[in-house]
């Protein structure tokens, strides 16, 4: 069913984005000792990192809100914000790409960026899909393609976008993460913490597709009405969250070891 645009819901999504940007900015400032005009790099390099973090987190939230609503009744109202959170995440992700391409000449010289490379190609695919998902959110498009087709395209478009985001980040940052783990004595990179978060979200949705829906996402069914299935989903959600929280804590405490 098409959800009409809501100024109130966009304001809430905007407040979430601003809060995340401030929090991530503070983390980067504490980790690097600067936010704007950091030495030996572009003035907007760290703010752009925070921007990317906000886009990643909000994209993951659109993927996570479904399970939260399914397993915890008190959060049912969160579902009404998913569309606006997703659209804003798409705009922020595209803005991140534009800033990286046009305003960070030291870190990302244009002659160095090859969109045929896996990390940049995955990022470009993700950005294109986000634009497509935004267009698919228009009521006229839903009426044109039909509700069933629209829902299929939305579900799989978001899935491929999340996978492309993970590929983009993992390929680009993996070597630096390994270096940090083996030799670093600083706090973990913001991207590492957020990638762990979005990986946990993917694990939750993958468990649902394989063991609850049992259709790999090609078909849907109402699992909330089945008490046993709902209980299994909630149990996996909570246990996997504990694992995610412990891994995050170990990363944050790594400098003490």
GROMACS .gro file of C-alpha atoms in nm:
model
  257
    1UNK     CA    1   0.000   0.000   0.000
    2UNK     CA    2   0.128   0.346  -0.095
    3UNK     CA    3   0.218   0.564   0.202
    4UNK     CA    4   0.144   0.935   0.141
    5UNK     CA    5   0.430   1.173   0.203
    6UNK     CA    6   0.429   1.317   0.553
    7UNK     CA    7   0.604   1.639   0.654
    8UNK     CA    8   0.601   1.522   1.014
    9UNK     CA    9   0.767   1.192   0.925
   10UNK     CA   10   1.028   1.370   0.712
   11UNK     CA   11   1.103   1.598   1.009
   12UNK     CA   12   1.153   1.296   1.232
   13UNK     CA   13   1.378   1.133   0.973
   14UNK     CA   14   1.569   1.460   0.945
   15UNK     CA   15   1.615   1.477   1.323
   16UNK     CA   16   1.748   1.121   1.320
   17UNK     CA   17   1.995   1.216   1.045
   18UNK     CA   18   2.111   1.530   1.226
   19UNK     CA   19   2.153   1.345   1.556
   20UNK     CA   20   2.357   1.071   1.388
   21UNK     CA   21   2.573   1.326   1.204
   22UNK     CA   22   2.652   1.511   1.528
   23UNK     CA   23   2.731   1.186   1.711
   24UNK     CA   24   2.951   1.053   1.430
   25UNK     CA   25   3.120   1.391   1.397
   26UNK     CA   26   3.207   1.390   1.766
   27UNK     CA   27   3.343   1.036   1.738
   28UNK     CA   28   3.562   1.130   1.441
   29UNK     CA   29   3.681   1.446   1.617
   30UNK     CA   30   3.780   1.243   1.923
   31UNK     CA   31   3.950   0.974   1.714
   32UNK     CA   32   4.140   1.202   1.477
   33UNK     CA   33   4.169   1.522   1.679
   34UNK     CA   34   3.994   1.723   1.409
   35UNK     CA   35   3.676   1.730   1.203
   36UNK     CA   36   3.722   2.011   0.949
   37UNK     CA   37   4.053   2.091   0.784
   38UNK     CA   38   4.240   1.785   0.909
   39UNK     CA   39   4.612   1.791   0.824
   40UNK     CA   40   4.726   1.636   0.495
   41UNK     CA   41   4.376   1.582   0.361
   42UNK     CA   42   4.071   1.768   0.230
   43UNK     CA   43   3.877   2.000   0.460
   44UNK     CA   44   3.555   1.800   0.415
   45UNK     CA   45   3.713   1.455   0.439
   46UNK     CA   46   3.595   1.373   0.791
   47UNK     CA   47   3.254   1.543   0.760
   48UNK     CA   48   3.205   1.334   0.447
   49UNK     CA   49   3.288   1.023   0.649
   50UNK     CA   50   3.020   1.123   0.899
   51UNK     CA   51   2.779   1.182   0.611
   52UNK     CA   52   2.851   0.835   0.472
   53UNK     CA   53   2.797   0.689   0.817
   54UNK     CA   54   2.458   0.856   0.848
   55UNK     CA   55   2.352   0.726   0.506
   56UNK     CA   56   2.469   0.371   0.590
   57UNK     CA   57   2.297   0.369   0.928
   58UNK     CA   58   1.967   0.503   0.797
   59UNK     CA   59   1.974   0.258   0.506
   60UNK     CA   60   2.028  -0.023   0.755
   61UNK     CA   61   1.741   0.109   0.968
   62UNK     CA   62   1.500   0.079   0.675
   63UNK     CA   63   1.608  -0.285   0.655
   64UNK     CA   64   1.582  -0.336   1.032
   65UNK     CA   65   1.251  -0.168   1.110
   66UNK     CA   66   1.055  -0.461   0.965
   67UNK     CA   67   1.197  -0.721   1.208
   68UNK     CA   68   1.169  -0.480   1.501
   69UNK     CA   69   0.800  -0.425   1.428
   70UNK     CA   70   0.740  -0.797   1.375
   71UNK     CA   71   0.893  -0.906   1.705
   72UNK     CA   72   0.824  -0.614   1.940
   73UNK     CA   73   0.469  -0.481   1.932
   74UNK     CA   74   0.550  -0.163   2.122
   75UNK     CA   75   0.746  -0.034   1.822
   76UNK     CA   76   0.467  -0.071   1.563
   77UNK     CA   77   0.459   0.305   1.499
   78UNK     CA   78   0.818   0.293   1.368
   79UNK     CA   79   0.689   0.141   1.046
   80UNK     CA   80   0.536   0.475   0.947
   81UNK     CA   81   0.882   0.636   0.932
   82UNK     CA   82   1.049   0.375   0.712
   83UNK     CA   83   0.971   0.537   0.379
   84UNK     CA   84   1.102   0.880   0.480
   85UNK     CA   85   1.412   0.733   0.648
   86UNK     CA   86   1.488   0.536   0.332
   87UNK     CA   87   1.440   0.831   0.097
   88UNK     CA   88   1.656   1.057   0.312
   89UNK     CA   89   1.922   0.785   0.333
   90UNK     CA   90   1.926   0.771  -0.047
   91UNK     CA   91   1.976   1.146  -0.083
   92UNK     CA   92   2.253   1.146   0.177
   93UNK     CA   93   2.429   0.854   0.007
   94UNK     CA   94   2.420   1.036  -0.327
   95UNK     CA   95   2.543   1.354  -0.157
   96UNK     CA   96   2.831   1.154  -0.009
   97UNK     CA   97   2.923   1.033  -0.357
   98UNK     CA   98   2.910   1.385  -0.502
   99UNK     CA   99   3.125   1.525  -0.222
  100UNK     CA  100   3.377   1.243  -0.267
  101UNK     CA  101   3.397   1.299  -0.642
  102UNK     CA  102   3.394   1.679  -0.660
  103UNK     CA  103   3.517   1.815  -0.325
  104UNK     CA  104   3.791   1.575  -0.213
  105UNK     CA  105   4.063   1.616  -0.478
  106UNK     CA  106   4.346   1.514  -0.244
  107UNK     CA  107   4.194   1.191  -0.117
  108UNK     CA  108   4.004   1.098  -0.432
  109UNK     CA  109   4.165   1.245  -0.746
  110UNK     CA  110   3.924   1.198  -1.035
  111UNK     CA  111   4.189   1.031  -1.249
  112UNK     CA  112   4.229   0.772  -0.973
  113UNK     CA  113   3.860   0.681  -0.946
  114UNK     CA  114   3.776   0.389  -1.174
  115UNK     CA  115   3.411   0.290  -1.170
  116UNK     CA  116   3.505  -0.044  -1.325
  117UNK     CA  117   3.683  -0.128  -0.999
  118UNK     CA  118   3.476  -0.335  -0.758
  119UNK     CA  119   3.460  -0.086  -0.471
  120UNK     CA  120   3.363   0.214  -0.684
  121UNK     CA  121   3.140   0.012  -0.915
  122UNK     CA  122   2.946  -0.126  -0.618
  123UNK     CA  123   2.905   0.226  -0.480
  124UNK     CA  124   2.777   0.351  -0.815
  125UNK     CA  125   2.532   0.061  -0.844
  126UNK     CA  126   2.404   0.134  -0.495
  127UNK     CA  127   2.353   0.503  -0.579
  128UNK     CA  128   2.166   0.420  -0.902
  129UNK     CA  129   1.942   0.175  -0.718
  130UNK     CA  130   1.863   0.433  -0.451
  131UNK     CA  131   1.747   0.675  -0.721
  132UNK     CA  132   1.537   0.397  -0.874
  133UNK     CA  133   1.382   0.314  -0.536
  134UNK     CA  134   1.296   0.679  -0.484
  135UNK     CA  135   1.119   0.691  -0.822
  136UNK     CA  136   0.939   0.367  -0.734
  137UNK     CA  137   0.802   0.535  -0.422
  138UNK     CA  138   0.585   0.765  -0.638
  139UNK     CA  139   0.217   0.675  -0.630
  140UNK     CA  140   0.187   0.706  -1.009
  141UNK     CA  141   0.464   0.447  -1.057
  142UNK     CA  142   0.298   0.209  -0.811
  143UNK     CA  143  -0.030   0.235  -1.002
  144UNK     CA  144   0.155   0.182  -1.330
  145UNK     CA  145   0.348  -0.134  -1.235
  146UNK     CA  146   0.094  -0.279  -0.990
  147UNK     CA  147   0.120  -0.344  -0.620
  148UNK     CA  148   0.271  -0.692  -0.641
  149UNK     CA  149   0.545  -0.592  -0.886
  150UNK     CA  150   0.615  -0.273  -0.690
  151UNK     CA  151   0.658  -0.464  -0.365
  152UNK     CA  152   0.892  -0.716  -0.530
  153UNK     CA  153   1.106  -0.439  -0.682
  154UNK     CA  154   1.120  -0.248  -0.353
  155UNK     CA  155   1.219  -0.556  -0.152
  156UNK     CA  156   1.488  -0.673  -0.389
  157UNK     CA  157   1.606  -0.324  -0.478
  158UNK     CA  158   1.674  -0.256  -0.111
  159UNK     CA  159   1.845  -0.593  -0.067
  160UNK     CA  160   2.080  -0.539  -0.361
  161UNK     CA  161   2.149  -0.182  -0.244
  162UNK     CA  162   2.252  -0.303   0.101
  163UNK     CA  163   2.473  -0.575  -0.050
  164UNK     CA  164   2.634  -0.322  -0.285
  165UNK     CA  165   2.700  -0.093   0.012
  166UNK     CA  166   2.870  -0.373   0.203
  167UNK     CA  167   3.084  -0.465  -0.099
  168UNK     CA  168   3.179  -0.099  -0.148
  169UNK     CA  169   3.290  -0.058   0.213
  170UNK     CA  170   3.448  -0.400   0.268
  171UNK     CA  171   3.664  -0.387  -0.046
  172UNK     CA  172   3.769  -0.025   0.009
  173UNK     CA  173   3.845  -0.048   0.380
  174UNK     CA  174   3.940  -0.408   0.455
  175UNK     CA  175   4.318  -0.361   0.438
  176UNK     CA  176   4.309  -0.056   0.665
  177UNK     CA  177   4.091  -0.246   0.916
  178UNK     CA  178   4.341  -0.533   0.923
  179UNK     CA  179   4.623  -0.285   0.978
  180UNK     CA  180   4.432  -0.124   1.265
  181UNK     CA  181   4.366  -0.459   1.429
  182UNK     CA  182   4.727  -0.578   1.406
  183UNK     CA  183   4.918  -0.258   1.479
  184UNK     CA  184   4.679   0.019   1.577
  185UNK     CA  185   4.631   0.155   1.927
  186UNK     CA  186   4.355   0.396   1.838
  187UNK     CA  187   3.979   0.366   1.844
  188UNK     CA  188   3.831   0.163   1.556
  189UNK     CA  189   3.734   0.343   1.238
  190UNK     CA  190   3.377   0.465   1.227
  191UNK     CA  191   3.325   0.270   0.905
  192UNK     CA  192   3.430  -0.053   1.075
  193UNK     CA  193   3.176  -0.010   1.355
  194UNK     CA  194   2.898   0.079   1.113
  195UNK     CA  195   2.984  -0.205   0.876
  196UNK     CA  196   2.955  -0.444   1.169
  197UNK     CA  197   2.611  -0.296   1.240
  198UNK     CA  198   2.484  -0.333   0.886
  199UNK     CA  199   2.631  -0.685   0.868
  200UNK     CA  200   2.426  -0.776   1.176
  201UNK     CA  201   2.114  -0.631   1.011
  202UNK     CA  202   2.178  -0.842   0.701
  203UNK     CA  203   2.222  -1.151   0.920
  204UNK     CA  204   1.883  -1.087   1.085
  205UNK     CA  205   1.708  -1.049   0.749
  206UNK     CA  206   1.890  -1.347   0.599
  207UNK     CA  207   1.781  -1.566   0.891
  208UNK     CA  208   1.423  -1.455   0.833
  209UNK     CA  209   1.436  -1.532   0.462
  210UNK     CA  210   1.590  -1.876   0.502
  211UNK     CA  211   1.432  -2.008   0.821
  212UNK     CA  212   1.110  -1.811   0.879
  213UNK     CA  213   0.973  -1.702   0.542
  214UNK     CA  214   1.150  -2.000   0.380
  215UNK     CA  215   1.124  -1.839   0.040
  216UNK     CA  216   1.455  -1.648   0.016
  217UNK     CA  217   1.256  -1.326  -0.017
  218UNK     CA  218   1.070  -1.423  -0.333
  219UNK     CA  219   0.742  -1.455  -0.148
  220UNK     CA  220   0.605  -1.308   0.171
  221UNK     CA  221   0.380  -1.439   0.442
  222UNK     CA  222   0.256  -1.304   0.770
  223UNK     CA  223   0.487  -1.458   1.027
  224UNK     CA  224   0.371  -1.240   1.317
  225UNK     CA  225   0.047  -1.435   1.346
  226UNK     CA  226   0.235  -1.759   1.413
  227UNK     CA  227   0.344  -1.747   1.778
  228UNK     CA  228   0.614  -2.013   1.739
  229UNK     CA  229   0.773  -1.851   1.433
  230UNK     CA  230   0.754  -1.507   1.593
  231UNK     CA  231   0.923  -1.644   1.905
  232UNK     CA  232   1.204  -1.799   1.700
  233UNK     CA  233   1.260  -1.476   1.512
  234UNK     CA  234   1.266  -1.269   1.831
  235UNK     CA  235   1.508  -1.513   1.994
  236UNK     CA  236   1.751  -1.498   1.701
  237UNK     CA  237   1.718  -1.119   1.688
  238UNK     CA  238   1.810  -1.080   2.056
  239UNK     CA  239   2.090  -1.339   2.059
  240UNK     CA  240   2.248  -1.200   1.744
  241UNK     CA  241   2.222  -0.850   1.887
  242UNK     CA  242   2.415  -0.963   2.195
  243UNK     CA  243   2.688  -1.102   1.968
  244UNK     CA  244   2.696  -0.776   1.771
  245UNK     CA  245   2.714  -0.569   2.091
  246UNK     CA  246   2.999  -0.783   2.230
  247UNK     CA  247   3.199  -0.753   1.908
  248UNK     CA  248   3.146  -0.376   1.907
  249UNK     CA  249   3.261  -0.354   2.268
  250UNK     CA  250   3.573  -0.560   2.191
  251UNK     CA  251   3.658  -0.325   1.905
  252UNK     CA  252   3.615  -0.018   2.121
  253UNK     CA  253   3.829  -0.175   2.397
  254UNK     CA  254   4.097  -0.295   2.152
  255UNK     CA  255   4.335  -0.001   2.229
  256UNK     CA  256   4.353  -0.122   2.591
  257UNK     CA  257   4.490  -0.465   2.495
   0.00000   0.00000   0.00000
